[in-house]
Amino acid sequence: MKPFEYLEHTADIKFRSYGRTLEEVFSNAAKALFNSMIDLNDIDIELEEEIVVEGGDLEFLLYNWLSELFYIFDAERKIFSEFDVKIRYREGGYSLRGNARGEEIKEKHIFDTGIKAVTLHDIFVRGSDSGDGYICQVVLDI
Amino acid sequence: MEIKEIEDDVWEIPLGYVEGMRVPGRIYASQKLFNNLERDAIKQAANVSTLPGIQRYSIAMPEAHVGYGFPIGGVAGIDAEEGVISPGGVGFDINCGVRLLSTHIPADEIRPKIGALLDEIFREVPSGVGSKGKLRLNEKNLKEVFQGGAKWAVENGYGFKEDLDHCEENGFMKDADPSKVSKKAYKRGMPQLGTLGSGNHFLEIGYVEEVFDPRSAEIFGLERGEVSVLIHTGSRGAGHQICTDSLQILEGSSKKYGINVPDRQLACAPVGTEEAEDYYGAMCTAANYAWANRQIITHWIRVAFKNILKVEEEDLKLVYDVAHNIAKVEEHEVEGKRKKLYVHRKGATRAFPPESKDIPDGYKGVGQPVFIPGSMGTYSYVLKGTKIAMKETFGTTCHGAGRVIARGRAKRTYTGRKVREELKKMGITVRVAKDSILAEEAPQVYKSSDDIVEVVDRVGISKKVARLKPLGVVKG
């Protein structure tokens, strides 16, 4: 199973990510986010960040997870290529605890597209058609 | 359901095209542009018409293409007493906009020095992904920027008092409320003031190649053959974060107030509620940040011109500065009555007519200047606002060329080197952070600005004043 793929979108970036578990889908979505800006192979593992977000439903949890990662990228100038995710359901919503591994932005990093934000447009998280995993879709504003 | 051309270049999306439409949709497009219009963009324009309080019709401009929430090129006038306010109608890049500087420098004089001039501008104005600004702001400074916009910039030595008279809202919105801005937006905002950004943002040196309306051109200070500068950027990470934060809150309030939106990006809150007021206060701070940003960049461009061409900073005059991603409270006539509306413009430009109280005194005789940037290799246009725009489109016209080819496909189809060579043949020099950006932003990936401007001119929601031809472009 491929971890993620980019779909045709005129002005912005649309991607889908896949996984056997929700955790894997969320982790692959984070990879798709960073991969849209820079080759993941160009990111060394030198540091780790812990991220905790919540969401009333899975879509909102995904939006908050990716938005938080993007915030750390833009505000703290860090990029990531490896992720561990744990998702828990509690009454009224979901919570996610994630670890992101990567490094600080350096001279050697040359970026492709500049992303402005993660959007809620056309966002979904659902079981895959084959029934053995999950799939999500996200549009990034650029 | 069929979309009919109800007048020349005006198409109607009928009620019922999507469920819950409160008013019909209206698309301004020639047959050619309509044929190429994405179905999803039409659907998005129809979705907008489900927002509570929307007046008359949901509007799509000729460059319309798929966005998120609203289409890009989308306009909605929403009742300021009984309607809603939606960040989906403004976008993440709050007050992304364009300003035009005019000079009396002949184009021929600049051609031999264009490379040196672009290098100097590239040095002066930080651009590209992850670039840091030259300013060192603390939280207190940034709060002043959020409050004061371009006025803050001028007071701190970036530009002249006269510049402020030539900005929409005089370069700052008084409803800005920095206390509604998150710590995260502050953190992103501090290092990025005075940066161009990336994507479709650019600085373009060009010249007035053609004048269609000599009287208006003269009043705007534009003379054929003379150099001009276009600046296209917005509110950077601060604005993007403010929109991200607001969506988190407004998504909840749509549910809380029982508003059913067909796209979660259209999350909204009823006017007058705490959520709506907080968003508007924060949106205005982001708008002010963008005006300060364009003002600071203007100053550095003046310095670059002074260093390379030995002209005075005052020789670069600000013609005007327009916002094309914004929501504003305005009064418009609806069914014979004056009504206060939140006019949402998402990839659309205010185009107020002659005698409007909201345009500079010097322009009252002709109307508000409007700038329509083309893509890297194509013409940009200067237009003026009209009475027809007030009557038909809540005083609004188009904003730009509009993409037709996705970035991924552009990169597979064109190479940066080839685009650079083609542009060179056309007499256009470019400076970019990375060559692949040239492929992504190749002239062919945009609709022709000529086609779009022809439609708005024919329909009369703005009129052509002059056409600018690019000589050099800096892209982030």
Coordinates of C-alpha atoms in Angstrom, one line a residue:
Chain A
M1 CA 0.0 0.0 0.0
K2 CA 1.4 3.4 -0.9
P3 CA 1.5 5.8 2.1
F4 CA 0.1 8.8 0.2
E5 CA -0.6 10.3 -3.2
Y6 CA -1.2 13.7 -4.6
L7 CA -4.4 14.3 -6.6
E8 CA -4.9 16.8 -9.5
H9 CA -5.9 20.2 -8.1
T10 CA -5.8 23.4 -10.1
A11 CA -4.6 26.0 -7.6
D12 CA -3.8 24.1 -4.4
I13 CA -2.5 20.7 -3.2
K14 CA -4.9 17.8 -2.6
F15 CA -3.6 14.6 -1.2
R16 CA -4.9 11.3 0.1
S17 CA -3.1 9.1 2.7
Y18 CA -3.7 5.5 3.5
G19 CA -3.0 3.1 6.3
R20 CA -4.1 -0.1 8.0
T21 CA -4.9 1.8 11.2
L22 CA -6.1 5.4 11.9
E23 CA -2.7 6.0 13.4
E24 CA -0.9 5.1 10.2
V25 CA -3.2 7.3 8.1
F26 CA -2.6 10.3 10.4
S27 CA 1.2 9.6 10.3
N28 CA 1.2 9.3 6.5
A29 CA -0.9 12.5 6.2
A30 CA 1.9 14.3 8.1
K31 CA 4.4 12.9 5.7
A32 CA 2.4 14.0 2.7
L33 CA 2.2 17.5 4.2
F34 CA 6.0 17.9 4.6
N35 CA 6.8 16.0 1.4
S36 CA 4.8 18.6 -0.6
M37 CA 7.4 21.2 0.5
I38 CA 10.6 19.2 0.5
D39 CA 11.9 15.7 -0.2
L40 CA 11.5 13.7 3.0
N41 CA 15.0 12.1 2.4
D42 CA 16.5 15.6 2.8
I43 CA 15.4 15.7 6.4
D44 CA 17.8 14.3 9.0
I45 CA 16.6 13.0 12.4
E46 CA 18.1 15.2 15.0
L47 CA 15.2 16.2 17.3
E48 CA 11.8 15.1 18.4
E49 CA 8.6 17.1 19.3
E50 CA 5.6 15.9 21.2
I51 CA 2.3 17.2 19.9
V52 CA -1.1 16.8 21.6
V53 CA -4.3 17.9 19.8
E54 CA -8.0 17.2 20.2
G55 CA -11.0 17.2 17.8
G56 CA -14.7 16.7 18.0
D57 CA -14.5 14.2 15.1
L58 CA -11.7 12.6 13.1
E59 CA -11.7 15.2 10.3
F60 CA -11.2 18.0 12.9
L61 CA -8.6 16.0 14.7
L62 CA -6.7 15.6 11.4
Y63 CA -7.1 19.3 10.7
N64 CA -5.7 20.2 14.1
W65 CA -2.9 17.7 13.9
L66 CA -1.6 19.0 10.5
S67 CA -2.2 22.6 11.4
E68 CA -0.1 22.1 14.6
L69 CA 2.7 20.5 12.7
F70 CA 2.6 23.3 10.1
Y71 CA 2.7 25.9 12.9
I72 CA 5.8 24.3 14.4
F73 CA 7.4 24.4 10.9
D74 CA 6.6 28.0 10.3
A75 CA 7.1 29.4 13.8
E76 CA 9.9 27.3 15.1
R77 CA 11.5 26.5 11.7
K78 CA 11.6 22.7 12.1
I79 CA 10.8 20.0 9.6
F80 CA 9.8 16.4 10.2
S81 CA 9.8 13.2 8.3
E82 CA 8.9 10.5 10.9
F83 CA 5.8 10.3 13.0
D84 CA 4.3 8.2 15.7
V85 CA 0.6 8.7 16.5
K86 CA -1.7 7.5 19.2
I87 CA -5.4 8.3 18.9
R88 CA -7.9 7.8 21.7
Y89 CA -11.6 8.2 21.7
R90 CA -13.2 9.8 24.7
E91 CA -16.7 11.0 25.3
G92 CA -17.4 13.9 22.9
G93 CA -14.3 13.5 20.7
Y94 CA -10.9 12.3 20.0
S95 CA -7.4 13.1 21.3
L96 CA -4.1 12.6 19.6
R97 CA -0.7 12.3 21.0
G98 CA 2.0 12.4 18.4
N99 CA 5.8 12.4 18.1
A100 CA 7.4 14.1 15.2
R101 CA 11.1 13.6 14.4
G102 CA 13.2 15.7 12.1
E103 CA 15.5 18.7 12.3
E104 CA 15.7 22.5 12.3
I105 CA 15.6 24.2 8.9
K106 CA 19.1 24.8 7.6
E107 CA 20.8 26.4 4.6
K108 CA 20.9 23.0 2.8
H109 CA 17.1 22.8 2.8
I110 CA 15.6 24.0 -0.5
F111 CA 11.9 24.2 -0.5
D112 CA 9.5 23.7 -3.4
T113 CA 6.0 25.0 -2.8
G114 CA 5.2 27.3 0.0
I115 CA 2.1 26.2 1.9
K116 CA -0.1 28.8 3.6
A117 CA -2.4 26.5 5.6
V118 CA -4.3 23.3 6.0
T119 CA -7.9 23.7 4.9
L120 CA -11.1 22.0 5.9
H121 CA -12.3 21.9 2.3
D122 CA -13.2 18.4 1.1
I123 CA -11.5 16.9 4.1
F124 CA -12.5 13.3 5.1
V125 CA -11.3 10.3 7.1
R126 CA -13.0 7.0 6.5
G127 CA -12.6 3.3 6.2
S128 CA -11.2 2.2 2.9
D129 CA -13.4 0.5 0.3
S130 CA -11.7 -2.8 0.7
G131 CA -12.5 -2.7 4.4
D132 CA -8.9 -3.5 5.6
G133 CA -7.8 0.0 6.5
Y134 CA -8.4 3.8 6.4
I135 CA -8.1 6.6 4.0
C136 CA -8.1 10.4 4.4
Q137 CA -8.1 13.4 2.1
V138 CA -6.8 17.0 2.7
V139 CA -6.5 20.2 0.7
L140 CA -3.6 22.5 1.4
D141 CA -3.8 26.2 0.5
I142 CA -0.7 27.5 -1.4
Chain B
M1 CA -29.5 21.7 -13.9
E2 CA -28.8 24.1 -16.6
I3 CA -26.8 27.3 -16.2
K4 CA -28.1 30.0 -18.6
E5 CA -26.5 33.1 -20.0
I6 CA -29.1 35.7 -18.9
E7 CA -27.3 38.7 -20.4
D8 CA -24.1 38.9 -22.5
D9 CA -21.3 37.5 -20.3
V10 CA -23.6 37.0 -17.3
W11 CA -24.6 33.4 -16.4
E12 CA -27.1 32.4 -13.7
I13 CA -26.8 29.4 -11.4
P14 CA -30.5 28.6 -10.7
L15 CA -31.9 28.1 -7.2
G16 CA -31.8 24.4 -6.4
Y17 CA -28.4 23.8 -8.2
V18 CA -27.3 22.7 -4.7
E19 CA -29.5 22.1 -1.8
G20 CA -30.3 25.0 0.5
M21 CA -29.5 27.9 -1.9
R22 CA -31.1 31.1 -0.7
V23 CA -30.3 33.2 -3.8
P24 CA -29.2 32.3 -7.3
G25 CA -25.6 32.5 -8.4
R26 CA -24.1 34.8 -11.0
I27 CA -21.0 34.1 -13.0
Y28 CA -19.3 36.8 -15.1
A29 CA -17.7 35.0 -18.0
S30 CA -17.3 35.0 -21.8
Q31 CA -18.4 31.9 -23.6
K32 CA -14.8 30.8 -23.8
L33 CA -14.1 31.3 -20.1
F34 CA -17.4 29.6 -19.2
N35 CA -16.5 26.6 -21.3
N36 CA -13.3 26.2 -19.4
L37 CA -14.9 26.9 -16.0
E38 CA -14.5 23.9 -13.6
R39 CA -17.8 22.3 -12.4
D40 CA -16.5 22.4 -8.8
A41 CA -16.0 26.1 -9.0
I42 CA -19.6 26.5 -10.0
K43 CA -20.6 24.3 -7.2
Q44 CA -18.6 26.3 -4.7
A45 CA -20.3 29.5 -5.9
A46 CA -23.7 27.8 -5.4
N47 CA -22.6 26.6 -1.9
V48 CA -21.9 30.2 -0.9
S49 CA -25.5 31.1 -1.7
T50 CA -26.6 28.8 1.2
L51 CA -25.1 31.2 3.8
P52 CA -27.7 32.9 6.0
G53 CA -28.3 36.5 5.1
I54 CA -26.7 36.4 1.6
Q55 CA -28.2 39.2 -0.6
R56 CA -29.2 39.2 -4.2
Y57 CA -26.8 36.5 -5.6
S58 CA -23.5 34.7 -5.0
I59 CA -21.1 36.1 -7.5
A60 CA -18.2 34.5 -9.4
M61 CA -15.7 36.7 -11.3
P62 CA -14.3 35.7 -14.8
E63 CA -11.1 34.2 -13.3
A64 CA -13.1 31.9 -11.0
H65 CA -11.5 28.6 -10.2
V66 CA -11.8 26.0 -7.4
G67 CA -10.8 27.3 -4.0
Y68 CA -11.8 26.1 -0.6
G69 CA -15.1 27.2 0.8
F70 CA -15.7 30.1 -1.6
P71 CA -14.3 29.8 -5.2
I72 CA -11.4 32.0 -5.9
G73 CA -13.0 35.0 -7.6
G74 CA -16.0 34.7 -5.3
V75 CA -18.1 37.6 -3.8
A76 CA -20.9 37.6 -1.3
G77 CA -22.8 40.6 0.2
I78 CA -24.2 39.3 3.5
D79 CA -26.7 41.2 5.7
A80 CA -24.7 42.9 8.5
E81 CA -27.6 42.6 10.9
E82 CA -29.1 39.2 10.2
G83 CA -26.4 37.4 8.3
V84 CA -23.2 35.6 9.1
I85 CA -19.5 36.2 8.7
S86 CA -17.3 33.4 7.3
P87 CA -13.5 33.1 7.1
G88 CA -14.1 30.8 4.1
G89 CA -15.1 34.0 2.2
V90 CA -11.8 35.7 3.0
G91 CA -9.2 32.9 2.9
F92 CA -6.1 32.1 4.8
D93 CA -4.1 34.9 3.2
I94 CA -6.1 37.7 4.7
N95 CA -5.7 41.0 2.8
C96 CA -3.6 39.5 0.1
G97 CA -3.4 42.4 -2.2
V98 CA -1.7 44.5 -4.8
R99 CA -0.2 47.9 -4.9
L100 CA 1.2 49.8 -7.9
L101 CA 4.0 52.4 -7.8
S102 CA 4.4 54.8 -10.7
T103 CA 7.6 56.6 -11.8
H104 CA 8.6 59.0 -14.6
I105 CA 11.6 56.8 -15.5
P106 CA 11.5 55.8 -19.2
A107 CA 11.4 52.1 -19.7
D108 CA 14.5 52.3 -22.1
E109 CA 16.5 53.8 -19.3
I110 CA 15.9 50.8 -17.0
R111 CA 16.4 48.0 -19.5
P112 CA 20.2 47.8 -19.4
K113 CA 20.1 47.9 -15.6
I114 CA 17.2 45.5 -15.0
G115 CA 19.5 42.7 -13.8
A116 CA 21.3 44.8 -11.3
L117 CA 18.0 46.3 -10.1
L118 CA 16.4 42.9 -9.6
D119 CA 19.4 41.6 -7.7
E120 CA 19.3 44.6 -5.4
I121 CA 15.5 44.1 -4.8
F122 CA 16.1 40.4 -4.2
R123 CA 18.7 41.4 -1.6
E124 CA 16.5 44.1 0.0
V125 CA 13.3 42.1 0.2
P126 CA 13.5 38.6 1.8
S127 CA 11.5 36.1 -0.2
G128 CA 10.8 32.3 -0.4
V129 CA 9.7 29.6 1.9
G130 CA 11.1 29.8 5.4
S131 CA 12.8 33.2 4.8
K132 CA 13.3 35.5 7.8
G133 CA 12.6 39.2 7.7
K134 CA 15.2 41.9 8.4
L135 CA 13.1 43.5 11.1
R136 CA 13.4 42.4 14.7
L137 CA 9.9 42.9 16.3
N138 CA 8.9 42.1 19.8
E139 CA 5.3 41.4 20.9
K140 CA 4.7 45.0 21.7
N141 CA 5.8 46.2 18.3
L142 CA 3.7 43.6 16.6
K143 CA 0.7 44.6 18.5
E144 CA 1.2 48.2 17.2
V145 CA 1.5 46.8 13.6
F146 CA -1.7 44.8 14.1
Q147 CA -3.4 48.0 15.3
G148 CA -1.8 50.5 12.9
G149 CA -1.1 48.7 9.6
A150 CA 0.6 50.8 7.0
K151 CA 0.3 53.9 9.3
W152 CA 2.6 52.1 11.7
A153 CA 5.1 51.4 8.9
V154 CA 5.1 55.1 7.8
E155 CA 5.5 56.3 11.4
N156 CA 8.5 54.0 11.7
G157 CA 10.3 55.4 8.7
Y158 CA 8.9 53.2 5.9
G159 CA 7.5 55.4 3.2
F160 CA 5.7 58.7 3.2
K161 CA 2.5 60.1 4.8
E162 CA 1.0 60.5 1.3
D163 CA 1.2 56.8 0.7
L164 CA -1.5 56.3 3.3
D165 CA -4.0 58.4 1.4
H166 CA -3.5 56.0 -1.5
C167 CA -4.4 52.8 0.3
E168 CA -7.8 51.2 0.6
E169 CA -8.9 52.1 4.2
N170 CA -5.9 54.4 4.4
G171 CA -3.8 51.3 5.1
F172 CA -5.5 50.2 8.3
M173 CA -8.8 49.0 9.6
K174 CA -9.9 50.6 12.8
D175 CA -11.9 47.6 13.9
A176 CA -8.7 45.6 14.5
D177 CA -8.5 44.0 17.9
P178 CA -5.1 42.5 18.6
S179 CA -6.4 41.0 21.9
K180 CA -8.2 38.4 19.7
V181 CA -5.0 37.2 18.1
S182 CA -3.5 34.0 19.4
K183 CA 0.1 33.6 20.8
K184 CA 0.8 31.4 17.7
A185 CA -0.1 34.2 15.3
Y186 CA 2.1 36.6 17.2
K187 CA 5.0 34.0 17.1
R188 CA 4.6 33.6 13.3
G189 CA 4.1 37.3 12.8
M190 CA 7.1 38.6 14.5
P191 CA 9.9 37.3 12.2
Q192 CA 8.0 37.6 8.9
L193 CA 7.0 41.3 8.7
G194 CA 8.7 42.7 5.5
T195 CA 8.9 39.4 3.6
L196 CA 7.4 38.6 0.2
G197 CA 6.5 34.9 0.8
S198 CA 6.3 32.4 -1.9
G199 CA 3.7 30.8 -4.3
N200 CA 2.0 33.4 -6.5
H201 CA 3.4 36.4 -4.7
F202 CA 5.8 38.6 -6.6
L203 CA 7.4 41.9 -7.2
E204 CA 7.2 43.1 -10.8
I205 CA 9.0 45.9 -12.6
G206 CA 7.1 46.8 -15.8
Y207 CA 6.1 49.8 -17.8
V208 CA 2.9 51.4 -19.1
E209 CA 2.7 49.9 -22.6
E210 CA -0.7 51.1 -23.6
V211 CA -3.2 53.7 -22.3
F212 CA -6.9 53.2 -22.9
D213 CA -8.3 56.1 -20.9
P214 CA -5.8 59.0 -21.1
R215 CA -7.6 61.2 -18.6
S216 CA -7.8 58.5 -15.9
A217 CA -4.3 57.4 -16.6
E218 CA -3.0 61.0 -16.1
I219 CA -4.9 61.3 -12.8
F220 CA -3.4 58.0 -11.6
G221 CA 0.0 59.3 -12.6
L222 CA 0.6 56.8 -15.4
E223 CA 2.3 57.8 -18.6
R224 CA 3.0 55.6 -21.6
G225 CA 6.5 54.2 -21.7
E226 CA 7.2 54.9 -18.0
V227 CA 8.3 52.4 -15.4
S228 CA 5.9 51.0 -12.8
V229 CA 6.2 48.5 -10.0
L230 CA 3.6 46.0 -8.8
I231 CA 3.8 44.4 -5.3
H232 CA 1.7 41.3 -4.7
T233 CA 1.8 39.8 -1.2
G234 CA -0.4 39.5 2.0
S235 CA -0.4 38.9 5.7
R236 CA 2.1 36.0 5.8
G237 CA 2.1 33.5 8.6
A238 CA 0.3 35.8 11.0
G239 CA -2.8 36.0 8.7
H240 CA -2.7 32.3 7.9
Q241 CA -2.6 31.4 11.6
I242 CA -5.5 33.8 12.4
C243 CA -7.6 32.1 9.8
T244 CA -6.6 28.6 11.0
D245 CA -7.4 29.6 14.6
S246 CA -10.7 31.2 13.6
L247 CA -11.8 28.1 11.7
Q248 CA -11.3 26.0 14.8
I249 CA -13.7 28.3 16.7
L250 CA -16.2 29.0 13.9
E251 CA -16.6 25.3 13.0
G252 CA -18.0 24.9 16.5
S253 CA -20.2 27.9 16.3
S254 CA -21.8 26.8 13.0
K255 CA -23.1 23.8 14.9
K256 CA -23.9 25.8 18.0
Y257 CA -26.1 28.2 16.1
G258 CA -27.6 25.5 13.9
I259 CA -26.2 26.7 10.6
N260 CA -25.9 23.9 8.1
V261 CA -23.0 24.5 5.6
P262 CA -22.3 22.3 2.6
D263 CA -18.5 22.6 3.0
R264 CA -16.8 22.8 6.4
Q265 CA -14.6 25.5 5.1
L266 CA -17.7 27.7 5.0
A267 CA -17.9 27.6 8.8
C268 CA -19.5 30.8 10.0
A269 CA -21.1 32.6 12.9
P270 CA -24.1 35.0 13.0
V271 CA -23.2 38.6 13.0
G272 CA -23.2 40.1 16.5
T273 CA -22.2 36.8 18.3
E274 CA -19.0 36.8 20.2
E275 CA -17.4 34.3 17.7
A276 CA -18.2 36.5 14.7
E277 CA -17.0 39.7 16.4
D278 CA -13.8 38.0 17.5
Y279 CA -13.1 36.7 14.0
Y280 CA -13.7 40.1 12.5
G281 CA -11.5 41.9 15.0
A282 CA -8.7 39.3 14.4
M283 CA -9.2 39.4 10.6
C284 CA -8.8 43.2 10.7
T285 CA -5.5 42.9 12.5
A286 CA -4.3 40.5 9.8
A287 CA -5.4 43.0 7.2
N288 CA -3.3 45.6 8.9
Y289 CA -0.3 43.4 9.0
A290 CA -0.6 42.9 5.3
W291 CA -0.8 46.7 4.7
A292 CA 2.3 47.2 6.9
N293 CA 4.0 44.4 5.0
R294 CA 3.4 46.0 1.5
Q295 CA 4.3 49.4 2.9
I296 CA 7.7 48.2 4.2
I297 CA 8.5 46.3 1.0
T298 CA 7.6 49.5 -0.9
H299 CA 10.2 51.3 1.1
W300 CA 12.9 48.7 0.3
I301 CA 12.0 48.9 -3.4
R302 CA 12.4 52.7 -3.3
V303 CA 15.8 52.2 -1.6
A304 CA 16.8 49.6 -4.3
F305 CA 15.8 52.1 -7.1
K306 CA 17.8 54.8 -5.4
N307 CA 20.9 52.6 -5.0
I308 CA 20.9 51.4 -8.6
L309 CA 19.3 54.2 -10.6
K310 CA 20.3 57.2 -8.5
V311 CA 16.7 58.4 -8.3
E312 CA 15.0 59.8 -5.2
E313 CA 12.7 57.6 -3.0
E314 CA 9.9 60.2 -3.7
D315 CA 10.2 59.5 -7.4
L316 CA 8.3 56.2 -6.8
K317 CA 4.7 57.3 -6.1
L318 CA 2.1 55.0 -4.7
V319 CA -0.8 54.9 -7.1
Y320 CA -3.0 52.8 -4.9
D321 CA -3.1 49.6 -2.7
V322 CA -6.0 47.2 -3.0
A323 CA -7.0 44.2 -0.9
H324 CA -8.4 41.1 -2.8
N325 CA -9.0 38.7 0.1
I326 CA -11.1 40.5 2.7
A327 CA -14.5 41.0 4.4
K328 CA -15.7 44.6 5.0
V329 CA -18.7 46.4 6.3
E330 CA -20.1 48.5 3.5
E331 CA -23.4 50.1 2.6
H332 CA -25.1 49.0 -0.6
E333 CA -28.4 49.4 -2.2
V334 CA -30.5 46.2 -2.1
E335 CA -34.0 46.2 -3.5
G336 CA -34.2 50.0 -3.3
K337 CA -33.0 50.2 0.3
R338 CA -29.6 51.1 1.7
K339 CA -28.3 48.1 3.7
K340 CA -25.2 47.4 5.7
L341 CA -23.5 44.3 4.4
Y342 CA -20.4 42.3 5.2
V343 CA -19.0 42.1 1.7
H344 CA -16.8 39.1 1.4
R345 CA -14.2 39.3 -1.4
K346 CA -12.2 36.1 -2.0
G347 CA -10.0 36.8 -4.9
A348 CA -12.0 39.8 -6.0
T349 CA -11.2 43.5 -5.8
R350 CA -13.3 46.5 -4.5
A351 CA -14.0 48.8 -7.5
F352 CA -15.7 51.9 -6.1
P353 CA -17.1 54.5 -8.5
P354 CA -16.3 58.2 -9.0
E355 CA -17.5 60.4 -6.1
S356 CA -17.3 57.5 -3.6
K357 CA -16.5 58.8 -0.1
D358 CA -14.1 55.9 0.3
I359 CA -11.6 56.8 -2.4
P360 CA -8.9 59.4 -2.3
D361 CA -10.0 63.0 -3.2
G362 CA -7.6 63.1 -6.1
Y363 CA -9.4 60.1 -7.7
K364 CA -13.0 61.2 -7.0
G365 CA -13.3 62.4 -10.6
V366 CA -12.6 59.0 -12.2
G367 CA -13.1 56.2 -9.7
Q368 CA -10.9 53.9 -7.6
P369 CA -7.9 52.3 -9.3
V370 CA -7.9 48.5 -9.5
F371 CA -4.9 46.4 -10.4
I372 CA -5.1 43.0 -12.2
P373 CA -1.7 41.3 -12.2
G374 CA -1.1 38.9 -15.1
S375 CA 1.1 35.9 -14.9
M376 CA 4.9 36.2 -15.2
G377 CA 4.9 36.8 -18.9
T378 CA 1.6 38.5 -19.5
Y379 CA 0.2 41.9 -19.2
S380 CA -1.1 43.4 -16.0
Y381 CA -4.0 45.9 -16.1
V382 CA -5.0 49.1 -14.4
L383 CA -8.8 49.5 -14.2
K384 CA -11.1 51.9 -12.5
G385 CA -14.2 51.4 -10.5
T386 CA -17.7 52.1 -11.8
K387 CA -21.3 52.8 -10.9
I388 CA -22.3 49.6 -12.6
A389 CA -20.1 47.7 -10.1
M390 CA -22.0 49.3 -7.3
K391 CA -25.3 48.3 -8.8
E392 CA -24.3 44.8 -9.9
T393 CA -21.5 43.4 -7.8
F394 CA -21.5 45.2 -4.5
G395 CA -18.7 47.5 -5.9
T396 CA -16.5 44.6 -6.9
T397 CA -14.5 43.4 -9.9
C398 CA -12.0 40.6 -10.7
H399 CA -8.5 40.2 -9.1
G400 CA -6.2 38.3 -11.4
A401 CA -5.4 35.7 -14.0
G402 CA -6.6 32.5 -12.2
R403 CA -4.8 29.2 -12.6
V404 CA -5.8 26.6 -15.2
I405 CA -3.1 24.1 -14.8
A406 CA -2.2 22.4 -11.5
R407 CA 1.2 22.9 -10.0
G408 CA 2.1 19.2 -10.3
R409 CA 1.3 19.0 -13.9
A410 CA 3.0 22.4 -14.6
K411 CA 6.2 20.9 -13.1
R412 CA 5.9 17.8 -15.2
T413 CA 5.3 19.8 -18.4
Y414 CA 7.7 22.7 -18.1
T415 CA 11.2 23.1 -16.8
G416 CA 12.5 26.1 -14.9
R417 CA 15.3 26.6 -17.4
K418 CA 13.0 26.6 -20.4
V419 CA 10.5 29.0 -18.9
R420 CA 13.5 31.3 -18.0
E421 CA 14.6 31.2 -21.7
E422 CA 11.1 31.9 -23.0
L423 CA 10.7 34.8 -20.7
K424 CA 14.1 36.2 -21.8
K425 CA 12.9 36.1 -25.4
M426 CA 9.9 38.1 -24.4
G427 CA 12.2 40.6 -22.7
I428 CA 11.5 39.6 -19.2
T429 CA 14.2 38.9 -16.6
V430 CA 13.4 36.9 -13.5
R431 CA 14.9 36.2 -10.1
V432 CA 13.6 33.3 -8.1
A433 CA 14.5 31.4 -4.9
K434 CA 14.3 28.1 -6.8
D435 CA 14.1 27.3 -10.5
S436 CA 11.2 24.9 -10.2
I437 CA 9.0 27.8 -9.1
L438 CA 9.4 29.1 -12.6
A439 CA 7.8 25.9 -14.0
E440 CA 5.0 26.0 -11.4
E441 CA 4.3 29.6 -12.3
A442 CA 4.9 29.4 -16.0
P443 CA 2.8 32.0 -18.0
Q444 CA 0.8 29.1 -19.6
V445 CA -0.6 27.8 -16.3
Y446 CA -2.8 30.9 -15.9
K447 CA -5.9 32.1 -17.7
S448 CA -5.0 35.0 -19.9
S449 CA -5.4 38.3 -18.0
D450 CA -6.6 39.8 -21.3
D451 CA -9.6 37.6 -21.5
I452 CA -10.6 38.3 -17.9
V453 CA -10.2 42.0 -18.2
E454 CA -12.2 42.1 -21.5
V455 CA -15.2 40.6 -19.7
V456 CA -15.3 43.0 -16.7
D457 CA -14.7 45.9 -19.1
R458 CA -17.5 44.8 -21.4
V459 CA -19.9 44.2 -18.6
G460 CA -18.8 47.5 -17.1
I461 CA -18.1 46.5 -13.5
S462 CA -14.7 48.2 -14.1
K463 CA -13.2 50.0 -17.1
K464 CA -9.7 49.6 -18.6
V465 CA -7.3 52.5 -18.0
A466 CA -3.9 51.1 -18.9
R467 CA -1.9 48.0 -19.7
L468 CA 1.5 47.2 -18.1
K469 CA 4.1 45.0 -19.7
P470 CA 6.6 43.3 -17.4
L471 CA 10.4 43.8 -17.7
G472 CA 11.5 42.0 -14.6
V473 CA 10.0 39.8 -11.9
V474 CA 11.1 38.7 -8.4
K475 CA 9.3 35.6 -7.1
G476 CA 9.6 34.0 -3.7

